Amino acid sequence: MDSGDAAAAERQRVHVRPATLRRAAPATLHLLPCAVPRNRPAPVSRFFTPAVRRGPDGLEVSFRGRRLRGEEVEVPPGLVGYVMATEEDGEVLTGPEGKQHFLEGSEKDEEEEEPLERDFDRFIGATASFSRFTLWGLETVPGPDAKVRGALTWPSLAAAIHAQVPQDGD
Amino acid sequence: MKSGLMFVKLANPCSAGEGAIYLFNVCLQQLFEIKVFKEKHHSWFINQSVQSEGQLHFATPMDPLFLVLHYLKKADKEGKFQPLDQVVVDDMFPNCTLLLKFPELEKFLHHVTEEKEIDSKKYYKYSKEKTLKWLEKKVGQTAAALKASHVPVGARVQSAAFVPGDQASGDKEEDYICYAHGLISEYLPKELSDDLAKYLKLPEPLTSLSNPPSKKIKLSDEPVEAKEDYTKFNSKDLKMEKKNNKMTAAQKALAKVDKRGMKSIDAFFGAKHKKKA
């Protein structure tokens, strides 16, 4: 990538197609404790899903001969999960994003001196939504100190960090 | 159709040369920052497909003042009152002008600036004193949230063997303040973070002398904990005596701190969220 491309990337905006957020169909997500190196279609419902069992301590399944234990994890309250893909290269981003903020006010039109969307901008849309996913660990369910669980507590803390401070007299 | 909902790259207020991705909702006047959970050896199954990097992106509300503060501080070198549209300019991150589309922002600028109004046009100048007061409140409200959500913050939580039984039960006020200062510092230039630490009378970490935190920004797959060793502090920061007559609860709590750790947001995520080139 030459420096011209890099400079363009700084100017670029990636616009979210609001309609895709509204009509995104619910998806089934599993977070595996191993790296599968390539992005590609996979017959998950043929091999993985039918093998999932509900045991005395959580869900059980095996993948490539290794036993996995799992648990359903909810998206934090006030948020919704979206699977997003950029329009040209099919890159996929996954993550929960503030629900209420996205589903309102997208039709508001306003006249501006500079348009928000420019020729060189890119677009991204939601291909699916989720409100929970299944978290898997090798042999045991990931414990309370698992990084993912820590990350899921972040939104509530972020709200406090970024809340406006109250007005006062001094 | 114009949604005004878009991802843009802006200057990261903590390390000005670098960018970070933010989500703007121009119509609803909201700004979100994007944080990424990323840990080695994870993948997603999404319906009938594999997504090889098991990343989880979070869009959480962001106070735009942190981003504007970066420009106000830069403009302050000229030492004069300026209109906001002359302050928030950036050749490297031209999308910063989107910040000016938040009229709400002007209401909050007084937290960090002195302002003058001439011919109904407003002019602003960075005020360090006001900024530190504002940040102190930020630290206070963050510490309260940490407490409410029972985030373990004590430097010695893990080493129960060294802790007398009665302390093992709960974290201390000053631990929360230190932790909160660490979180807020992720939105501040290093120099301002240090000033805030002094203002709050936090102990200065020894490691910051030999290993400037700006280095923390470097990309790495290593777990972040490995880089953080704030367990040793010196205690030569007692030259702020003159302010002792007006100490807040937070400052009082900190006045007796000897050695505590500050934590960074990375504690919540697998690693820094920069994408590979």
Short mmCIF file of C-alpha atoms in Angstrom, two decimals:
data_model
loop_
_atom_site.label_atom_id
_atom_site.label_comp_id
_atom_site.label_asym_id
_atom_site.label_seq_id
_atom_site.Cartn_x
_atom_site.Cartn_y
_atom_site.Cartn_z
CA MET A 1 0.00 0.00 0.00
CA ASP A 2 1.60 3.31 -1.01
CA SER A 3 1.36 6.50 0.99
CA GLY A 4 -1.38 7.87 -1.26
CA ASP A 5 -3.63 4.99 -0.27
CA ALA A 6 -2.79 5.50 3.37
CA ALA A 7 -3.72 9.19 3.18
CA ALA A 8 -6.98 8.30 1.46
CA ALA A 9 -7.76 5.85 4.23
CA GLU A 10 -7.48 8.65 6.79
CA ARG A 11 -9.98 10.75 4.83
CA GLN A 12 -12.33 7.91 4.19
CA ARG A 13 -15.56 7.38 6.04
CA VAL A 14 -17.27 4.02 6.27
CA HIS A 15 -21.01 4.61 6.24
CA VAL A 16 -23.37 2.19 7.91
CA ARG A 17 -26.42 1.21 5.85
CA PRO A 18 -29.14 1.84 8.45
CA ALA A 19 -31.73 -0.39 6.79
CA THR A 20 -29.45 -3.41 7.21
CA LEU A 21 -29.48 -2.89 10.99
CA ARG A 22 -33.25 -2.98 11.05
CA ARG A 23 -33.70 -6.08 8.98
CA ALA A 24 -30.69 -8.13 10.17
CA ALA A 25 -31.85 -11.68 10.89
CA PRO A 26 -30.76 -13.38 14.12
CA ALA A 27 -27.61 -15.48 13.75
CA THR A 28 -26.18 -18.34 15.79
CA LEU A 29 -22.66 -17.59 17.05
CA HIS A 30 -20.08 -19.79 18.73
CA LEU A 31 -16.77 -18.48 20.04
CA LEU A 32 -14.26 -21.33 19.84
CA PRO A 33 -11.13 -21.70 21.97
CA CYS A 34 -8.98 -22.37 18.91
CA ALA A 35 -7.94 -20.56 15.77
CA VAL A 36 -9.34 -21.80 12.48
CA PRO A 37 -7.03 -20.08 10.02
CA ARG A 38 -9.33 -19.29 7.09
CA ASN A 39 -12.59 -17.39 6.70
CA ARG A 40 -14.95 -19.53 4.72
CA PRO A 41 -18.31 -21.23 4.67
CA ALA A 42 -18.53 -24.26 6.96
CA PRO A 43 -21.26 -26.85 7.47
CA VAL A 44 -21.70 -25.94 11.15
CA SER A 45 -25.21 -27.31 11.36
CA ARG A 46 -24.11 -30.64 9.89
CA PHE A 47 -21.18 -31.41 12.20
CA PHE A 48 -21.08 -29.05 15.14
CA THR A 49 -24.61 -28.09 16.17
CA PRO A 50 -26.13 -31.61 16.27
CA ALA A 51 -23.26 -32.76 18.52
CA VAL A 52 -23.93 -30.14 21.20
CA ARG A 53 -25.30 -31.73 24.40
CA ARG A 54 -26.53 -30.23 27.60
CA GLY A 55 -24.58 -31.89 30.40
CA PRO A 56 -24.77 -31.43 34.19
CA ASP A 57 -22.32 -28.52 34.04
CA GLY A 58 -23.06 -26.67 30.83
CA LEU A 59 -22.95 -27.51 27.18
CA GLU A 60 -20.65 -30.11 25.68
CA VAL A 61 -19.44 -30.72 22.18
CA SER A 62 -16.30 -31.89 20.47
CA PHE A 63 -14.39 -30.27 17.64
CA ARG A 64 -11.56 -32.07 15.85
CA GLY A 65 -11.65 -34.74 18.52
CA ARG A 66 -11.18 -32.35 21.45
CA ARG A 67 -13.83 -31.96 24.09
CA LEU A 68 -15.25 -28.46 24.53
CA ARG A 69 -17.42 -27.16 27.36
CA GLY A 70 -19.53 -24.11 26.84
CA GLU A 71 -22.11 -21.71 28.11
CA GLU A 72 -24.49 -19.22 26.57
CA VAL A 73 -23.40 -15.64 27.15
CA GLU A 74 -25.78 -12.71 26.81
CA VAL A 75 -24.90 -9.47 25.05
CA PRO A 76 -24.74 -6.81 27.82
CA PRO A 77 -28.03 -5.03 28.59
CA GLY A 78 -28.83 -2.08 26.32
CA LEU A 79 -26.73 -3.44 23.50
CA VAL A 80 -27.34 -5.62 20.49
CA GLY A 81 -24.91 -7.74 18.52
CA TYR A 82 -24.41 -7.25 14.79
CA VAL A 83 -22.39 -9.15 12.25
CA MET A 84 -21.14 -6.53 9.82
CA ALA A 85 -19.57 -6.82 6.38
CA THR A 86 -18.03 -4.09 4.26
CA GLU A 87 -19.50 -3.99 0.82
CA GLU A 88 -16.54 -4.57 -1.45
CA ASP A 89 -14.28 -7.12 0.18
CA GLY A 90 -16.66 -9.04 2.41
CA GLU A 91 -14.59 -8.47 5.53
CA VAL A 92 -16.66 -9.26 8.59
CA LEU A 93 -16.73 -7.41 11.87
CA THR A 94 -18.54 -8.86 14.82
CA GLY A 95 -19.72 -7.01 17.83
CA PRO A 96 -22.47 -5.67 20.00
CA GLU A 97 -23.28 -2.03 19.44
CA GLY A 98 -25.66 0.36 21.14
CA LYS A 99 -29.11 -0.71 20.07
CA GLN A 100 -31.34 2.22 20.74
CA HIS A 101 -29.00 4.68 19.09
CA PHE A 102 -29.03 2.94 15.77
CA LEU A 103 -32.68 2.31 15.31
CA GLU A 104 -33.88 5.86 15.55
CA GLY A 105 -33.65 9.01 13.57
CA SER A 106 -32.01 7.67 10.49
CA GLU A 107 -34.49 9.33 8.20
CA LYS A 108 -33.81 12.83 9.40
CA ASP A 109 -32.69 14.79 6.43
CA GLU A 110 -30.66 17.91 6.73
CA GLU A 111 -29.02 20.21 4.28
CA GLU A 112 -25.34 20.68 4.76
CA GLU A 113 -22.52 22.57 3.16
CA GLU A 114 -20.44 19.39 2.83
CA PRO A 115 -22.15 16.07 2.14
CA LEU A 116 -21.49 13.31 4.65
CA GLU A 117 -21.13 10.74 1.90
CA ARG A 118 -18.41 11.27 -0.64
CA ASP A 119 -17.37 9.34 -3.75
CA PHE A 120 -14.38 7.70 -2.19
CA ASP A 121 -16.19 6.56 0.97
CA ARG A 122 -17.04 2.95 1.68
CA PHE A 123 -20.14 1.25 3.02
CA ILE A 124 -20.76 -1.37 5.64
CA GLY A 125 -23.92 -3.24 6.46
CA ALA A 126 -25.21 -5.70 9.02
CA THR A 127 -25.61 -9.23 7.69
CA ALA A 128 -27.04 -10.63 10.93
CA SER A 129 -27.82 -9.75 14.53
CA PHE A 130 -27.47 -11.57 17.85
CA SER A 131 -28.38 -11.13 21.49
CA ARG A 132 -26.30 -14.00 22.81
CA PHE A 133 -23.52 -16.33 21.74
CA THR A 134 -22.08 -19.60 22.98
CA LEU A 135 -18.69 -19.30 24.62
CA TRP A 136 -16.57 -22.47 24.44
CA GLY A 137 -13.51 -23.55 26.42
CA LEU A 138 -11.24 -26.54 26.08
CA GLU A 139 -12.32 -29.20 28.61
CA THR A 140 -13.83 -26.60 30.96
CA VAL A 141 -16.20 -23.66 30.64
CA PRO A 142 -14.15 -20.41 30.53
CA GLY A 143 -14.02 -19.09 34.09
CA PRO A 144 -15.12 -15.73 35.51
CA ASP A 145 -11.67 -14.23 34.82
CA ALA A 146 -11.76 -15.07 31.10
CA LYS A 147 -10.87 -12.07 28.93
CA VAL A 148 -14.14 -12.21 27.02
CA ARG A 149 -16.12 -11.84 30.20
CA GLY A 150 -13.99 -8.88 31.21
CA ALA A 151 -14.58 -7.26 27.83
CA LEU A 152 -18.34 -7.68 28.25
CA THR A 153 -18.23 -5.59 31.45
CA TRP A 154 -16.57 -2.75 29.55
CA PRO A 155 -19.75 -1.02 28.22
CA SER A 156 -21.10 -0.32 31.71
CA LEU A 157 -17.80 1.18 32.77
CA ALA A 158 -17.43 3.17 29.55
CA ALA A 159 -20.80 4.74 30.26
CA ALA A 160 -19.46 6.15 33.55
CA ILE A 161 -16.15 7.33 32.09
CA HIS A 162 -17.87 9.21 29.28
CA ALA A 163 -20.91 10.54 31.12
CA GLN A 164 -20.93 14.33 31.31
CA VAL A 165 -19.80 15.55 34.71
CA PRO A 166 -22.46 17.35 36.72
CA GLN A 167 -22.55 21.13 36.81
CA ASP A 168 -21.41 22.72 40.05
CA GLY A 169 -21.07 26.05 41.73
CA ASP A 170 -17.33 26.55 41.96
CA MET B 1 -30.68 8.06 2.24
CA LYS B 2 -28.59 9.93 4.76
CA SER B 3 -28.10 8.20 8.05
CA GLY B 4 -25.08 10.09 9.26
CA LEU B 5 -23.94 6.91 10.96
CA MET B 6 -20.36 6.27 10.00
CA PHE B 7 -16.99 4.97 11.07
CA VAL B 8 -14.10 7.43 10.78
CA LYS B 9 -10.48 7.50 11.85
CA LEU B 10 -9.52 10.31 14.19
CA ALA B 11 -6.48 11.23 16.22
CA ASN B 12 -6.26 9.12 19.34
CA PRO B 13 -6.18 11.70 22.15
CA CYS B 14 -3.76 9.53 24.12
CA SER B 15 -1.15 9.28 21.37
CA ALA B 16 -1.68 12.07 18.91
CA GLY B 17 0.26 10.66 15.98
CA GLU B 18 -1.89 7.58 15.81
CA GLY B 19 -5.43 7.16 14.75
CA ALA B 20 -8.30 5.22 16.22
CA ILE B 21 -11.68 4.30 14.80
CA TYR B 22 -14.76 6.11 16.05
CA LEU B 23 -18.41 5.83 15.16
CA PHE B 24 -20.32 9.06 14.53
CA ASN B 25 -24.03 9.48 14.60
CA VAL B 26 -24.22 12.98 13.21
CA CYS B 27 -28.02 13.20 13.24
CA LEU B 28 -28.35 12.17 16.85
CA GLN B 29 -25.20 13.95 17.96
CA GLN B 30 -23.53 10.89 19.37
CA LEU B 31 -19.98 9.71 19.31
CA PHE B 32 -18.84 6.15 20.03
CA GLU B 33 -15.40 4.69 20.37
CA ILE B 34 -14.60 1.25 19.02
CA LYS B 35 -12.79 -1.21 21.25
CA VAL B 36 -11.91 -4.71 20.20
CA PHE B 37 -11.71 -7.87 22.23
CA LYS B 38 -8.96 -9.91 20.67
CA GLU B 39 -7.29 -12.93 22.15
CA LYS B 40 -5.05 -15.52 20.58
CA HIS B 41 -6.57 -18.82 19.51
CA HIS B 42 -10.18 -17.87 19.02
CA SER B 43 -12.50 -18.14 16.04
CA TRP B 44 -16.18 -17.64 15.40
CA PHE B 45 -18.76 -19.93 13.92
CA ILE B 46 -21.32 -17.52 12.49
CA ASN B 47 -24.27 -19.44 11.11
CA GLN B 48 -22.74 -21.65 8.42
CA SER B 49 -19.31 -20.07 8.26
CA VAL B 50 -15.99 -19.71 10.05
CA GLN B 51 -14.58 -16.30 10.93
CA SER B 52 -10.98 -16.92 11.76
CA GLU B 53 -10.20 -14.06 14.11
CA GLY B 54 -12.39 -14.38 17.17
CA GLN B 55 -12.73 -10.64 17.59
CA LEU B 56 -15.56 -8.85 19.30
CA HIS B 57 -15.93 -5.15 18.51
CA PHE B 58 -17.63 -2.81 20.97
CA ALA B 59 -19.13 0.57 20.13
CA THR B 60 -19.50 2.45 23.41
CA PRO B 61 -20.44 6.11 24.00
CA MET B 62 -17.50 8.50 24.02
CA ASP B 63 -17.29 11.97 25.51
CA PRO B 64 -16.25 14.14 22.53
CA LEU B 65 -14.55 16.55 24.91
CA PHE B 66 -11.59 14.16 25.16
CA LEU B 67 -11.07 14.44 21.42
CA VAL B 68 -11.51 18.21 21.36
CA LEU B 69 -9.19 18.59 24.32
CA HIS B 70 -6.35 17.26 22.19
CA TYR B 71 -6.83 20.14 19.74
CA LEU B 72 -7.39 22.76 22.42
CA LYS B 73 -4.10 21.80 24.05
CA LYS B 74 -2.30 22.01 20.74
CA ALA B 75 -3.78 25.42 19.96
CA ASP B 76 -2.92 26.62 23.42
CA LYS B 77 0.73 26.94 22.37
CA GLU B 78 -0.33 30.04 20.45
CA GLY B 79 -1.70 31.34 23.71
CA LYS B 80 -4.77 33.14 22.43
CA PHE B 81 -8.55 32.86 22.26
CA GLN B 82 -9.71 31.23 19.03
CA PRO B 83 -13.00 30.13 17.49
CA LEU B 84 -13.49 26.38 17.67
CA ASP B 85 -13.40 25.86 13.90
CA GLN B 86 -9.85 27.21 13.88
CA VAL B 87 -8.83 24.96 16.74
CA VAL B 88 -10.20 21.65 15.47
CA VAL B 89 -8.16 21.28 12.28
CA ASP B 90 -5.96 18.34 11.37
CA ASP B 91 -4.14 17.56 8.13
CA MET B 92 -3.59 13.99 9.19
CA PHE B 93 -7.17 13.30 10.30
CA PRO B 94 -9.37 15.70 8.29
CA ASN B 95 -12.54 14.01 9.54
CA CYS B 96 -12.01 15.79 12.85
CA THR B 97 -14.22 18.59 11.51
CA LEU B 98 -17.15 16.25 12.11
CA LEU B 99 -16.72 17.09 15.79
CA LEU B 100 -17.89 20.61 14.96
CA LYS B 101 -21.24 19.17 13.94
CA PHE B 102 -22.04 18.62 17.60
CA PRO B 103 -23.56 21.94 18.76
CA GLU B 104 -24.08 20.26 22.13
CA LEU B 105 -20.36 20.27 22.53
CA GLU B 106 -20.20 24.03 23.03
CA LYS B 107 -22.23 23.69 26.20
CA PHE B 108 -19.56 21.48 27.70
CA LEU B 109 -16.47 23.35 26.51
CA HIS B 110 -16.53 25.53 29.60
CA HIS B 111 -15.32 22.50 31.56
CA VAL B 112 -11.93 22.78 29.90
CA THR B 113 -11.68 26.30 28.48
CA GLU B 114 -11.96 29.98 29.22
CA GLU B 115 -14.31 31.56 26.76
CA LYS B 116 -15.02 35.02 25.37
CA GLU B 117 -17.91 36.17 23.28
CA ILE B 118 -17.35 38.94 20.74
CA ASP B 119 -20.09 39.90 18.29
CA SER B 120 -21.97 36.73 19.23
CA LYS B 121 -19.06 34.58 18.10
CA LYS B 122 -17.39 32.46 20.74
CA TYR B 123 -13.66 32.22 21.29
CA TYR B 124 -11.99 29.57 23.43
CA LYS B 125 -8.70 29.09 25.22
CA TYR B 126 -7.55 25.93 26.98
CA SER B 127 -7.53 26.14 30.77
CA LYS B 128 -5.39 23.63 32.59
CA GLU B 129 -6.91 24.47 35.98
CA LYS B 130 -10.46 23.88 34.77
CA THR B 131 -9.44 20.76 32.91
CA LEU B 132 -7.88 19.22 36.01
CA LYS B 133 -11.03 19.96 38.01
CA TRP B 134 -13.13 18.40 35.28
CA LEU B 135 -10.90 15.34 35.15
CA GLU B 136 -11.03 14.98 38.89
CA LYS B 137 -14.81 14.65 38.62
CA LYS B 138 -14.38 12.14 35.81
CA VAL B 139 -12.09 10.07 37.99
CA GLY B 140 -14.61 10.30 40.83
CA GLN B 141 -17.54 9.09 38.77
CA THR B 142 -15.46 6.32 37.22
CA ALA B 143 -14.27 5.14 40.64
CA ALA B 144 -17.90 5.03 41.77
CA ALA B 145 -18.82 2.89 38.76
CA LEU B 146 -15.92 0.53 39.42
CA LYS B 147 -17.14 0.14 42.95
CA ALA B 148 -20.73 -0.42 41.87
CA SER B 149 -19.78 -3.08 39.35
CA HIS B 150 -17.44 -4.83 41.81
CA VAL B 151 -14.41 -4.69 39.56
CA PRO B 152 -11.49 -5.98 41.60
CA VAL B 153 -9.00 -3.10 41.66
CA GLY B 154 -6.59 -3.74 44.54
CA ALA B 155 -2.93 -4.14 43.65
CA ARG B 156 -2.78 -7.03 46.07
CA VAL B 157 -5.95 -8.89 45.16
CA GLN B 158 -3.95 -11.67 43.62
CA SER B 159 -1.43 -12.04 46.39
CA ALA B 160 -3.77 -13.01 49.18
CA ALA B 161 -0.91 -14.60 51.09
CA PHE B 162 0.53 -11.16 51.89
CA VAL B 163 -2.75 -9.60 52.83
CA PRO B 164 -4.03 -9.70 56.39
CA GLY B 165 -7.40 -11.37 56.57
CA ASP B 166 -9.40 -8.22 57.21
CA GLN B 167 -8.14 -6.56 54.01
CA ALA B 168 -8.85 -9.45 51.75
CA SER B 169 -12.55 -8.70 51.92
CA GLY B 170 -12.61 -5.43 50.02
CA ASP B 171 -10.70 -2.94 47.92
CA LYS B 172 -9.85 0.46 49.26
CA GLU B 173 -11.03 3.87 48.16
CA GLU B 174 -7.58 4.82 46.89
CA ASP B 175 -7.33 1.65 44.82
CA TYR B 176 -10.46 2.69 42.97
CA ILE B 177 -9.08 6.19 42.38
CA CYS B 178 -5.80 4.83 41.03
CA TYR B 179 -7.57 2.39 38.78
CA ALA B 180 -9.94 5.10 37.54
CA HIS B 181 -7.01 7.44 36.86
CA GLY B 182 -5.46 4.70 34.74
CA LEU B 183 -8.65 4.30 32.72
CA ILE B 184 -9.11 8.06 32.16
CA SER B 185 -5.44 8.37 31.18
CA GLU B 186 -6.18 6.32 28.09
CA TYR B 187 -7.97 9.42 26.79
CA LEU B 188 -5.31 11.95 27.74
CA PRO B 189 -1.91 12.93 26.46
CA LYS B 190 0.79 11.57 28.76
CA GLU B 191 1.69 14.99 30.09
CA LEU B 192 -1.87 15.72 31.17
CA SER B 193 -2.19 12.30 32.74
CA ASP B 194 0.91 13.04 34.82
CA ASP B 195 -0.46 16.44 35.82
CA LEU B 196 -3.69 14.79 36.86
CA ALA B 197 -1.79 12.23 38.93
CA LYS B 198 -0.04 15.07 40.75
CA TYR B 199 -3.27 16.99 41.16
CA LEU B 200 -4.88 13.90 42.69
CA LYS B 201 -1.70 13.25 44.67
CA LEU B 202 -1.26 9.82 43.20
CA PRO B 203 2.09 8.15 43.74
CA GLU B 204 4.23 8.34 40.64
CA PRO B 205 5.08 4.95 39.19
CA LEU B 206 8.80 4.31 38.94
CA THR B 207 8.37 2.54 35.65
CA SER B 208 7.22 5.72 33.95
CA LEU B 209 10.70 7.18 34.34
CA SER B 210 12.52 4.49 32.45
CA ASN B 211 9.72 3.30 30.23
CA PRO B 212 7.43 6.07 28.98
CA PRO B 213 3.81 4.94 28.64
CA SER B 214 3.75 6.22 25.07
CA LYS B 215 5.47 2.94 24.32
CA LYS B 216 2.38 1.14 25.54
CA ILE B 217 0.68 2.11 22.32
CA LYS B 218 3.00 -0.01 20.23
CA LEU B 219 1.26 -2.95 18.70
CA SER B 220 1.84 -6.22 20.37
CA ASP B 221 0.27 -9.58 20.69
CA GLU B 222 1.66 -10.00 24.15
CA PRO B 223 -0.78 -9.88 27.01
CA VAL B 224 -0.82 -6.34 28.27
CA GLU B 225 -0.32 -7.28 31.87
CA ALA B 226 3.24 -8.24 31.13
CA LYS B 227 4.08 -4.62 30.32
CA GLU B 228 2.47 -3.17 33.37
CA ASP B 229 4.47 -3.19 36.49
CA TYR B 230 3.24 -0.35 38.60
CA THR B 231 3.95 -2.18 41.79
CA LYS B 232 6.89 0.04 42.67
CA PHE B 233 6.51 3.71 43.24
CA ASN B 234 8.62 6.51 44.52
CA SER B 235 7.05 9.03 46.79
CA LYS B 236 8.59 12.36 45.93
CA ASP B 237 5.37 13.99 44.89
CA LEU B 238 4.65 15.93 48.04
CA LYS B 239 5.34 19.37 46.65
CA MET B 240 1.68 20.24 46.25
CA GLU B 241 1.24 21.22 49.90
CA LYS B 242 -0.34 24.58 49.15
CA LYS B 243 -3.47 22.95 47.83
CA ASN B 244 -3.99 20.91 50.98
CA ASN B 245 -6.37 23.44 52.45
CA LYS B 246 -9.00 22.49 49.91
CA MET B 247 -8.91 18.78 49.41
CA THR B 248 -11.77 16.80 48.02
CA ALA B 249 -12.79 13.43 49.31
CA ALA B 250 -10.91 11.81 46.48
CA GLN B 251 -7.75 13.72 47.28
CA LYS B 252 -8.01 12.92 50.95
CA ALA B 253 -8.33 9.27 50.17
CA LEU B 254 -5.25 9.49 48.02
CA ALA B 255 -3.16 11.51 50.41
CA LYS B 256 -2.45 8.42 52.40
CA VAL B 257 -1.69 6.16 49.51
CA ASP B 258 1.67 4.51 49.61
CA LYS B 259 1.82 2.04 46.77
CA ARG B 260 -1.00 1.10 44.48
CA GLY B 261 -1.42 0.10 40.91
CA MET B 262 -3.17 1.90 38.14
CA LYS B 263 -4.81 -0.14 35.49
CA SER B 264 -5.48 0.49 31.87
CA ILE B 265 -8.46 -0.28 29.69
CA ASP B 266 -6.42 -3.10 28.24
CA ALA B 267 -7.27 -5.02 31.36
CA PHE B 268 -10.67 -5.49 29.72
CA PHE B 269 -9.46 -6.54 26.32
CA GLY B 270 -7.12 -9.16 24.95
CA ALA B 271 -4.70 -6.75 23.33
CA LYS B 272 -4.55 -3.46 21.51
CA HIS B 273 -7.05 -3.37 18.75
CA LYS B 274 -4.94 -2.17 15.86
CA LYS B 275 -5.42 -4.13 12.69
CA LYS B 276 -2.54 -5.67 10.89
CA ALA B 277 -1.40 -3.63 7.91
#
